[in-house]
mmCIF file of C-alpha atoms and ligand atoms in Angstrom:
data_model
loop_
_atom_site.group_PDB
_atom_site.id
_atom_site.type_symbol
_atom_site.label_atom_id
_atom_site.label_comp_id
_atom_site.label_asym_id
_atom_site.label_seq_id
_atom_site.Cartn_x
_atom_site.Cartn_y
_atom_site.Cartn_z
ATOM 1 C CA UNK A 1 -86.167 19.348 82.829
ATOM 2 C CA UNK A 2 -87.186 18.705 79.223
ATOM 3 C CA UNK A 3 -86.436 22.327 78.365
ATOM 4 C CA UNK A 4 -82.983 22.112 79.874
ATOM 5 C CA UNK A 5 -82.185 18.937 77.927
ATOM 6 C CA UNK A 6 -83.555 20.308 74.657
ATOM 7 C CA UNK A 7 -81.557 23.536 74.814
ATOM 8 C CA UNK A 8 -78.422 21.809 76.030
ATOM 9 C CA UNK A 9 -78.523 19.071 73.386
ATOM 10 C CA UNK A 10 -79.223 21.519 70.606
ATOM 11 C CA UNK A 11 -76.237 23.603 71.678
ATOM 12 C CA UNK A 12 -74.091 20.472 71.907
ATOM 13 C CA UNK A 13 -75.092 19.193 68.473
ATOM 14 C CA UNK A 14 -73.878 22.418 66.887
ATOM 15 C CA UNK A 15 -70.862 23.255 69.009
ATOM 16 C CA UNK A 16 -69.136 20.153 70.276
ATOM 17 C CA UNK A 17 -65.558 19.368 69.342
ATOM 18 C CA UNK A 18 -64.819 16.223 67.380
ATOM 19 C CA UNK A 19 -62.466 14.228 69.579
ATOM 20 C CA UNK A 20 -61.382 10.616 69.114
ATOM 21 C CA UNK A 21 -62.513 9.473 72.575
ATOM 22 C CA UNK A 22 -65.998 10.724 71.761
ATOM 23 C CA UNK A 23 -66.064 8.586 68.635
ATOM 24 C CA UNK A 24 -65.515 5.355 70.510
ATOM 25 C CA UNK A 25 -67.490 3.278 72.981
ATOM 26 C CA UNK A 26 -64.449 1.276 74.052
ATOM 27 C CA UNK A 27 -64.077 1.523 77.810
ATOM 28 C CA UNK A 28 -60.286 1.165 77.596
ATOM 29 C CA UNK A 29 -59.856 4.157 75.300
ATOM 30 C CA UNK A 30 -62.304 6.308 77.204
ATOM 31 C CA UNK A 31 -60.511 5.490 80.434
ATOM 32 C CA UNK A 32 -57.134 6.458 78.908
ATOM 33 C CA UNK A 33 -58.523 9.755 77.696
ATOM 34 C CA UNK A 34 -60.069 10.532 81.071
ATOM 35 C CA UNK A 35 -56.883 9.855 82.983
ATOM 36 C CA UNK A 36 -54.837 11.964 80.563
ATOM 37 C CA UNK A 37 -57.346 14.801 80.565
ATOM 38 C CA UNK A 38 -57.167 15.063 84.335
ATOM 39 C CA UNK A 39 -53.628 16.272 83.768
ATOM 40 C CA UNK A 40 -53.801 18.536 80.779
ATOM 41 C CA UNK A 41 -55.873 20.477 78.331
ATOM 42 C CA UNK A 42 -57.622 18.820 75.438
ATOM 43 C CA UNK A 43 -55.157 19.857 72.724
ATOM 44 C CA UNK A 44 -52.066 18.584 74.485
ATOM 45 C CA UNK A 45 -53.991 15.598 75.865
ATOM 46 C CA UNK A 46 -54.878 14.592 72.333
ATOM 47 C CA UNK A 47 -51.211 14.017 71.430
ATOM 48 C CA UNK A 48 -50.674 11.877 74.529
ATOM 49 C CA UNK A 49 -53.873 9.942 73.901
ATOM 50 C CA UNK A 50 -52.931 9.170 70.302
ATOM 51 C CA UNK A 51 -49.450 8.046 71.360
ATOM 52 C CA UNK A 52 -50.821 5.803 74.106
ATOM 53 C CA UNK A 53 -53.401 4.088 71.897
ATOM 54 C CA UNK A 54 -50.905 3.678 69.062
ATOM 55 C CA UNK A 55 -48.359 2.071 71.368
ATOM 56 C CA UNK A 56 -50.793 0.087 73.542
ATOM 57 C CA UNK A 57 -54.024 -0.390 71.535
ATOM 58 C CA UNK A 58 -55.563 -2.789 74.083
ATOM 59 C CA UNK A 59 -55.509 -3.083 77.822
ATOM 60 C CA UNK A 60 -53.444 -6.293 77.590
ATOM 61 C CA UNK A 61 -50.710 -4.358 75.775
ATOM 62 C CA UNK A 62 -50.559 -1.730 78.480
ATOM 63 C CA UNK A 63 -50.565 -4.375 81.210
ATOM 64 C CA UNK A 64 -47.580 -6.075 79.575
ATOM 65 C CA UNK A 65 -45.588 -2.832 79.182
ATOM 66 C CA UNK A 66 -42.598 -2.014 81.397
ATOM 67 C CA UNK A 67 -43.458 0.619 84.009
ATOM 68 C CA UNK A 68 -40.545 2.772 82.866
ATOM 69 C CA UNK A 69 -41.973 2.869 79.336
ATOM 70 C CA UNK A 70 -45.355 3.986 80.636
ATOM 71 C CA UNK A 71 -43.694 6.704 82.730
ATOM 72 C CA UNK A 72 -41.702 7.862 79.752
ATOM 73 C CA UNK A 73 -44.803 8.127 77.554
ATOM 74 C CA UNK A 74 -46.397 10.099 80.389
ATOM 75 C CA UNK A 75 -43.416 12.438 80.671
ATOM 76 C CA UNK A 76 -44.448 16.088 80.752
ATOM 77 C CA UNK A 77 -47.891 15.490 82.259
ATOM 78 C CA UNK A 78 -46.784 15.525 85.910
ATOM 79 C CA UNK A 79 -48.354 13.506 88.753
ATOM 80 C CA UNK A 80 -46.562 10.330 87.824
ATOM 81 C CA UNK A 81 -48.604 8.402 90.369
ATOM 82 C CA UNK A 82 -51.440 8.605 87.825
ATOM 83 C CA UNK A 83 -49.280 6.875 85.219
ATOM 84 C CA UNK A 84 -48.294 4.187 87.704
ATOM 85 C CA UNK A 85 -51.943 3.669 88.611
ATOM 86 C CA UNK A 86 -52.833 3.430 84.944
ATOM 87 C CA UNK A 87 -50.328 0.637 84.543
ATOM 88 C CA UNK A 88 -51.416 -1.153 87.744
ATOM 89 C CA UNK A 89 -55.064 -0.868 86.742
ATOM 90 C CA UNK A 90 -54.346 -2.438 83.340
ATOM 91 C CA UNK A 91 -52.653 -5.356 85.099
ATOM 92 C CA UNK A 92 -55.570 -5.729 87.496
ATOM 93 C CA UNK A 93 -58.043 -5.832 84.590
ATOM 94 C CA UNK A 94 -56.075 -8.606 82.921
ATOM 95 C CA UNK A 95 -55.565 -10.572 86.157
ATOM 96 C CA UNK A 96 -59.263 -10.442 86.998
ATOM 97 C CA UNK A 97 -60.344 -11.379 83.502
ATOM 98 C CA UNK A 98 -62.157 -8.065 83.007
ATOM 99 C CA UNK A 99 -60.826 -7.586 79.495
ATOM 100 C CA UNK A 100 -61.408 -5.717 77.241
ATOM 101 C CA UNK A 101 -62.581 -3.432 80.079
ATOM 102 C CA UNK A 102 -64.891 -3.803 83.093
ATOM 103 C CA UNK A 103 -68.483 -2.787 82.429
ATOM 104 C CA UNK A 104 -69.890 -2.577 85.964
ATOM 105 C CA UNK A 105 -69.499 0.768 87.742
ATOM 106 C CA UNK A 106 -68.436 -1.023 90.952
ATOM 107 C CA UNK A 107 -65.627 -2.851 89.139
ATOM 108 C CA UNK A 108 -64.437 0.236 87.296
ATOM 109 C CA UNK A 109 -64.425 2.144 90.599
ATOM 110 C CA UNK A 110 -62.077 -0.460 92.133
ATOM 111 C CA UNK A 111 -59.309 0.251 89.643
ATOM 112 C CA UNK A 112 -56.321 2.117 91.076
ATOM 113 C CA UNK A 113 -56.604 5.840 90.435
ATOM 114 C CA UNK A 114 -60.270 5.710 89.463
ATOM 115 C CA UNK A 115 -62.587 7.844 91.570
ATOM 116 C CA UNK A 116 -66.292 8.528 91.268
ATOM 117 C CA UNK A 117 -65.783 11.006 88.476
ATOM 118 C CA UNK A 118 -63.758 8.732 86.199
ATOM 119 C CA UNK A 119 -65.932 5.696 86.926
ATOM 120 C CA UNK A 120 -69.059 7.730 86.104
ATOM 121 C CA UNK A 121 -67.501 9.112 82.947
ATOM 122 C CA UNK A 122 -66.519 5.652 81.683
ATOM 123 C CA UNK A 123 -69.824 4.005 82.654
ATOM 124 C CA UNK A 124 -71.818 6.711 80.904
ATOM 125 C CA UNK A 125 -69.616 7.404 77.863
ATOM 126 C CA UNK A 126 -68.801 3.789 77.089
ATOM 127 C CA UNK A 127 -71.944 1.980 78.224
ATOM 128 C CA UNK A 128 -74.585 4.727 78.480
ATOM 129 C CA UNK A 129 -75.195 3.868 82.138
ATOM 130 C CA UNK A 130 -76.954 6.510 84.246
ATOM 131 C CA UNK A 131 -74.066 7.743 86.381
ATOM 132 C CA UNK A 132 -73.085 11.392 86.675
ATOM 133 C CA UNK A 133 -69.575 12.457 85.655
ATOM 134 C CA UNK A 134 -68.711 15.498 87.714
ATOM 135 C CA UNK A 135 -65.556 17.197 86.489
ATOM 136 C CA UNK A 136 -64.616 20.822 87.210
ATOM 137 C CA UNK A 137 -66.647 22.049 84.250
ATOM 138 C CA UNK A 138 -69.753 20.232 85.404
ATOM 139 C CA UNK A 139 -69.421 21.522 88.971
ATOM 140 C CA UNK A 140 -69.296 25.036 87.592
ATOM 141 C CA UNK A 141 -72.357 24.642 85.356
ATOM 142 C CA UNK A 142 -74.391 22.950 88.089
ATOM 143 C CA UNK A 143 -73.362 25.565 90.688
ATOM 144 C CA UNK A 144 -74.538 28.292 88.349
ATOM 145 C CA UNK A 145 -77.682 26.632 87.018
ATOM 146 C CA UNK A 146 -78.895 25.913 90.572
ATOM 147 C CA UNK A 147 -77.160 28.854 92.290
ATOM 148 C CA UNK A 148 -75.279 26.728 94.822
ATOM 149 C CA UNK A 149 -72.794 28.717 96.892
ATOM 150 C CA UNK A 150 -71.341 25.781 98.886
ATOM 151 C CA UNK A 151 -67.699 24.963 98.073
ATOM 152 C CA UNK A 152 -67.748 22.069 95.632
ATOM 153 C CA UNK A 153 -64.332 20.722 96.601
ATOM 154 C CA UNK A 154 -65.097 19.606 100.165
ATOM 155 C CA UNK A 155 -66.510 16.223 101.178
ATOM 156 C CA UNK A 156 -69.863 17.744 102.100
ATOM 157 C CA UNK A 157 -69.915 19.964 99.054
ATOM 158 C CA UNK A 158 -69.300 17.007 96.771
ATOM 159 C CA UNK A 159 -72.160 15.090 98.366
ATOM 160 C CA UNK A 160 -74.473 18.041 97.946
ATOM 161 C CA UNK A 161 -73.564 18.552 94.299
ATOM 162 C CA UNK A 162 -73.913 14.859 93.695
ATOM 163 C CA UNK A 163 -77.478 14.927 95.014
ATOM 164 C CA UNK A 164 -78.314 17.827 92.732
ATOM 165 C CA UNK A 165 -76.815 16.300 89.606
ATOM 166 C CA UNK A 166 -78.626 13.031 90.321
ATOM 167 C CA UNK A 167 -81.845 15.057 90.130
ATOM 168 C CA UNK A 168 -81.048 16.692 86.811
ATOM 169 C CA UNK A 169 -79.238 13.767 85.115
ATOM 170 C CA UNK A 170 -81.054 12.581 81.990
ATOM 171 C CA UNK A 171 -81.446 8.888 82.777
ATOM 172 C CA UNK A 172 -82.666 8.145 79.264
ATOM 173 C CA UNK A 173 -79.530 9.623 77.688
ATOM 174 C CA UNK A 174 -76.731 9.714 80.260
ATOM 175 C CA UNK A 175 -73.979 9.572 77.627
ATOM 176 C CA UNK A 176 -75.370 12.567 75.789
ATOM 177 C CA UNK A 177 -76.219 14.463 78.969
ATOM 178 C CA UNK A 178 -72.753 14.073 80.525
ATOM 179 C CA UNK A 179 -70.963 14.880 77.278
ATOM 180 C CA UNK A 180 -73.109 17.927 76.653
ATOM 181 C CA UNK A 181 -72.952 19.467 80.111
ATOM 182 C CA UNK A 182 -69.189 18.912 80.268
ATOM 183 C CA UNK A 183 -68.648 20.494 76.876
ATOM 184 C CA UNK A 184 -70.970 23.351 77.738
ATOM 185 C CA UNK A 185 -68.833 24.069 80.815
ATOM 186 C CA UNK A 186 -65.601 23.762 78.831
ATOM 187 C CA UNK A 187 -66.649 26.025 75.960
ATOM 188 C CA UNK A 188 -69.515 28.255 77.000
ATOM 189 C CA UNK A 189 -70.206 28.566 80.728
ATOM 190 C CA UNK A 190 -66.502 29.174 81.357
ATOM 191 C CA UNK A 191 -64.827 30.616 84.481
ATOM 192 C CA UNK A 192 -64.783 34.060 82.881
ATOM 193 C CA UNK A 193 -68.236 34.623 81.496
ATOM 194 C CA UNK A 194 -67.937 37.924 79.638
ATOM 195 C CA UNK A 195 -71.240 38.476 77.841
ATOM 196 C CA UNK A 196 -72.023 34.785 77.453
ATOM 197 C CA UNK A 197 -75.009 34.852 79.821
ATOM 198 C CA UNK A 198 -76.795 37.376 77.638
ATOM 199 C CA UNK A 199 -77.110 34.953 74.742
ATOM 200 C CA UNK A 200 -76.973 31.707 76.727
ATOM 201 C CA UNK A 201 -79.310 28.953 75.524
ATOM 202 C CA UNK A 202 -79.838 27.889 79.161
ATOM 203 C CA UNK A 203 -80.513 31.388 80.437
ATOM 204 C CA UNK A 204 -84.176 30.705 81.246
ATOM 205 C CA UNK A 205 -83.180 27.690 83.376
ATOM 206 C CA UNK A 206 -80.242 29.384 85.111
ATOM 207 C CA UNK A 207 -81.046 30.499 88.661
ATOM 208 C CA UNK A 208 -77.720 32.259 89.296
ATOM 209 C CA UNK A 209 -78.272 34.361 86.186
ATOM 210 C CA UNK A 210 -81.662 35.435 87.532
ATOM 211 C CA UNK A 211 -80.037 36.235 90.898
ATOM 212 C CA UNK A 212 -77.030 37.988 89.348
ATOM 213 C CA UNK A 213 -74.574 35.642 91.126
ATOM 214 C CA UNK A 214 -73.210 33.641 88.173
ATOM 215 C CA UNK A 215 -69.795 35.364 88.171
ATOM 216 C CA UNK A 216 -69.277 34.458 91.844
ATOM 217 C CA UNK A 217 -69.772 30.743 91.298
ATOM 218 C CA UNK A 218 -68.596 28.097 91.837
ATOM 219 C CA UNK A 219 -67.152 28.593 95.329
ATOM 220 C CA UNK A 220 -63.957 26.757 96.344
ATOM 221 C CA UNK A 221 -62.651 26.008 99.790
ATOM 222 C CA UNK A 222 -59.745 28.228 100.844
ATOM 223 C CA UNK A 223 -56.434 27.084 99.354
ATOM 224 C CA UNK A 224 -53.987 25.309 101.707
ATOM 225 C CA UNK A 225 -50.711 27.016 102.513
ATOM 226 C CA UNK A 226 -47.935 25.869 100.215
ATOM 227 C CA UNK A 227 -44.923 24.223 101.842
ATOM 228 C CA UNK A 228 -41.622 25.725 100.675
ATOM 229 C CA UNK A 229 -38.726 23.436 99.769
ATOM 230 C CA UNK A 230 -35.218 24.419 98.673
ATOM 231 C CA UNK A 231 -33.551 22.125 96.198
ATOM 232 C CA UNK A 232 -30.061 22.500 94.794
ATOM 233 C CA UNK A 233 -29.372 20.336 91.792
ATOM 234 C CA UNK A 234 -25.877 19.623 90.554
ATOM 235 C CA UNK A 235 -25.685 19.085 86.821
ATOM 236 C CA UNK A 236 -22.339 17.377 86.249
ATOM 237 C CA UNK A 237 -21.165 17.381 82.646
ATOM 238 C CA UNK A 238 -18.135 15.424 81.589
ATOM 239 C CA UNK A 239 -16.848 15.148 78.036
ATOM 240 C CA UNK A 240 -14.979 11.956 77.253
ATOM 241 C CA UNK A 241 -14.016 10.570 73.832
ATOM 242 C CA UNK A 242 -16.300 13.071 72.117
ATOM 243 C CA UNK A 243 -19.302 12.042 74.214
ATOM 244 C CA UNK A 244 -21.057 13.962 76.961
ATOM 245 C CA UNK A 245 -21.932 12.228 80.243
ATOM 246 C CA UNK A 246 -23.906 13.307 83.289
ATOM 247 C CA UNK A 247 -25.059 11.869 86.599
ATOM 248 C CA UNK A 248 -28.700 11.080 87.334
ATOM 249 C CA UNK A 249 -30.305 9.601 90.369
ATOM 250 C CA UNK A 250 -33.679 7.965 90.787
ATOM 251 C CA UNK A 251 -36.018 9.202 93.499
ATOM 252 C CA UNK A 252 -36.985 6.188 95.523
ATOM 253 C CA UNK A 253 -38.389 7.659 98.725
ATOM 254 C CA UNK A 254 -42.132 8.160 99.222
ATOM 255 C CA UNK A 255 -42.241 11.741 98.119
ATOM 256 C CA UNK A 256 -42.928 13.763 95.017
ATOM 257 C CA UNK A 257 -41.797 12.181 91.730
ATOM 258 C CA UNK A 258 -41.249 8.726 93.159
ATOM 259 C CA UNK A 259 -39.218 6.523 90.759
ATOM 260 C CA UNK A 260 -38.367 9.425 88.455
ATOM 261 C CA UNK A 261 -34.885 10.549 87.558
ATOM 262 C CA UNK A 262 -33.263 13.906 88.174
ATOM 263 C CA UNK A 263 -29.830 15.450 88.620
ATOM 264 C CA UNK A 264 -27.852 15.065 91.831
ATOM 265 C CA UNK A 265 -29.911 16.699 94.552
ATOM 266 C CA UNK A 266 -29.023 18.487 97.730
ATOM 267 C CA UNK A 267 -32.098 19.550 99.700
ATOM 268 C CA UNK A 268 -31.983 22.240 102.399
ATOM 269 C CA UNK A 269 -34.292 22.669 105.408
ATOM 270 C CA UNK A 270 -34.347 26.419 105.009
ATOM 271 C CA UNK A 271 -33.504 28.980 102.394
ATOM 272 C CA UNK A 272 -29.801 28.511 101.572
ATOM 273 C CA UNK A 273 -27.294 31.285 100.945
ATOM 274 C CA UNK A 274 -26.964 32.848 97.520
ATOM 275 C CA UNK A 275 -24.506 31.169 95.155
ATOM 276 C CA UNK A 276 -22.011 33.016 92.988
ATOM 277 C CA UNK A 277 -22.152 32.964 89.972
ATOM 278 C CA UNK A 278 -25.936 32.847 89.968
ATOM 279 C CA UNK A 279 -27.203 29.396 88.988
ATOM 280 C CA UNK A 280 -30.365 28.797 87.000
ATOM 281 C CA UNK A 281 -33.244 29.276 89.461
ATOM 282 C CA UNK A 282 -36.729 27.917 88.890
ATOM 283 C CA UNK A 283 -39.754 28.171 91.156
ATOM 284 C CA UNK A 284 -41.956 25.173 90.515
ATOM 285 C CA UNK A 285 -45.400 24.972 92.105
ATOM 286 C CA UNK A 286 -47.055 21.665 92.911
ATOM 287 C CA UNK A 287 -50.458 21.297 94.540
ATOM 288 C CA UNK A 288 -49.097 21.596 98.113
ATOM 289 C CA UNK A 289 -45.508 22.603 97.657
ATOM 290 C CA UNK A 290 -43.495 25.488 96.272
ATOM 291 C CA UNK A 291 -40.104 24.280 95.096
ATOM 292 C CA UNK A 292 -37.235 26.753 94.921
ATOM 293 C CA UNK A 293 -34.812 24.932 92.684
ATOM 294 C CA UNK A 294 -31.332 25.975 91.647
ATOM 295 C CA UNK A 295 -29.335 24.190 88.983
ATOM 296 C CA UNK A 296 -25.549 24.483 89.160
ATOM 297 C CA UNK A 297 -23.682 23.229 86.129
ATOM 298 C CA UNK A 298 -20.285 21.677 86.854
ATOM 299 C CA UNK A 299 -18.104 20.950 83.853
ATOM 300 C CA UNK A 300 -15.674 18.332 85.102
ATOM 301 C CA UNK A 301 -12.911 16.127 83.734
ATOM 302 C CA UNK A 302 -14.000 13.160 85.833
ATOM 303 C CA UNK A 303 -17.500 12.587 87.196
ATOM 304 C CA UNK A 304 -17.528 12.476 91.015
ATOM 305 C CA UNK A 305 -18.354 9.219 92.800
ATOM 306 C CA UNK A 306 -21.757 9.837 94.392
ATOM 307 C CA UNK A 307 -23.858 7.130 95.975
ATOM 308 C CA UNK A 308 -27.057 6.066 94.176
ATOM 309 C CA UNK A 309 -26.255 7.838 90.935
ATOM 310 C CA UNK A 310 -26.006 6.549 87.415
ATOM 311 C CA UNK A 311 -23.599 7.711 84.753
ATOM 312 C CA UNK A 312 -25.703 8.470 81.694
ATOM 313 C CA UNK A 313 -24.648 9.471 78.245
ATOM 314 C CA UNK A 314 -26.399 12.716 77.454
ATOM 315 C CA UNK A 315 -27.924 11.424 74.224
ATOM 316 C CA UNK A 316 -29.573 8.600 76.236
ATOM 317 C CA UNK A 317 -31.203 10.909 78.754
ATOM 318 C CA UNK A 318 -34.562 10.524 76.990
ATOM 319 C CA UNK A 319 -34.565 6.862 77.959
ATOM 320 C CA UNK A 320 -35.133 7.910 81.566
ATOM 321 C CA UNK A 321 -38.424 9.158 82.956
ATOM 322 C CA UNK A 322 -37.456 12.627 84.135
ATOM 323 C CA UNK A 323 -39.376 14.878 86.486
ATOM 324 C CA UNK A 324 -41.064 17.860 84.901
ATOM 325 C CA UNK A 325 -38.755 20.212 86.780
ATOM 326 C CA UNK A 326 -35.709 18.420 85.363
ATOM 327 C CA UNK A 327 -37.111 18.728 81.844
ATOM 328 C CA UNK A 328 -37.753 22.417 82.397
ATOM 329 C CA UNK A 329 -34.179 22.922 83.598
ATOM 330 C CA UNK A 330 -32.681 21.059 80.629
ATOM 331 C CA UNK A 331 -34.644 23.297 78.321
ATOM 332 C CA UNK A 332 -33.688 26.506 80.125
ATOM 333 C CA UNK A 333 -30.033 25.551 80.324
ATOM 334 C CA UNK A 334 -30.129 25.141 76.552
ATOM 335 C CA UNK A 335 -28.863 21.569 76.819
ATOM 336 C CA UNK A 336 -30.437 19.834 73.865
ATOM 337 C CA UNK A 337 -31.488 16.218 74.373
HETATM 338 S S1 SF4 B 1 -76.734 31.955 81.907
HETATM 339 FE FE1 SF4 B 1 -74.561 32.253 82.242
HETATM 340 S S2 SF4 B 1 -74.136 31.219 84.160
HETATM 341 FE FE2 SF4 B 1 -76.104 30.488 83.459
HETATM 342 S S3 SF4 B 1 -75.625 28.625 82.328
HETATM 343 FE FE3 SF4 B 1 -75.670 30.315 80.863
HETATM 344 S S4 SF4 B 1 -73.544 30.980 80.679
HETATM 345 FE FE4 SF4 B 1 -73.720 29.744 82.539
#
C-alpha cells in the first residue's frame, strides 16, 4: 500500500487544484461545498460556494435565513430538496447546540440530506478522521485499481466497494488520501482514458490496466425507464401603466420542484395535440422523468383570474425561486429578467 500512497500523493502534490474548501478545516464550509458539488461541476460550484459563504458565513446565519432566500441562492442548481435539506440541517445544528459544526461522524450523518459519502468527506476533510469518502470519481478509481466489475450503484455494490476502500484507506492520513484519490479520479483517471494509462503514476498498482479492462469500468446498473410527462405552460404577459406583469404559481404538491414557482401549468396524461402557431418546446430530463414542456405566450389586456396564482411584476420575477425549466424558458423566449 505504501507504493500506492507515495505515487498518489506525489501526483496530488503537483497536480491538485487550489480550491477554497480545500484551504479550510471548517466543517460548515466543507459541508456547503460538498452539497453544492453534488449538483454541479467545480467551476460553477465555486461561484455558488462563494456566494453562500459570503451571505451566510456561519451555520447560525444559514439557520436564521428565510427558506425562500436559500432557494433563490440555489437557483440554477436543480434538486431543490437539497437546498431545503441544507437549510433544515443548519437549523438542526443550531437547535442541538452542535455549532459551529458537529464533529462526530454519527452526528454529521444524522443531518438531513447527508449520506455516507458526505459524512465521510466532512469527517475526513475537516477533522482528518479515518472515514472513506466515496464519490463517483472514487468509485471509478477503485473499480479500476482493483478491477471490480460489480455495479457500484446498487446496495450490494456499494457495500462491496466500501469494504475494498476500507482496506486501502490510509488511516494515518485520511484527509490527504481522500482528497488525492478524488482529485486523481476527477483529473486523471477520467471516464474517457485516452492514453492516460500509459503514463499513469499508479500503473504498477492498477489491476484493470494489467487485465486490459480499465476502459470497461466502472460498471453501472441498467438505467431505469424515464417516465414521460407533458406540460403546457401559459406565459401571460400584460402591460399596464408601462409595467409588465405575469402570473406565477407555486408548486405545493409532493412532486418535482416542490415550493418553486413557475408559469401557469396545464399537465396532460398523454401527448397532447400540436398547437398552432408552434409554441416554444423544451425537453427537460430529470433523473426519472422526461418532461415535454411547451410554453405558450399570451399577450393580454387583462390577466385572467386563475386559482392559486400570483400577479408578479416582471422585474420582480428574480425574487421568486423559479424551477430550472422556467429559467430556461425565460431565456429562450428572450424575456430579459
Ligand atoms: S492505469 Fe489507467 S485505469 Fe489504472 S489508475 Fe491509472 S489511469 Fe486509472
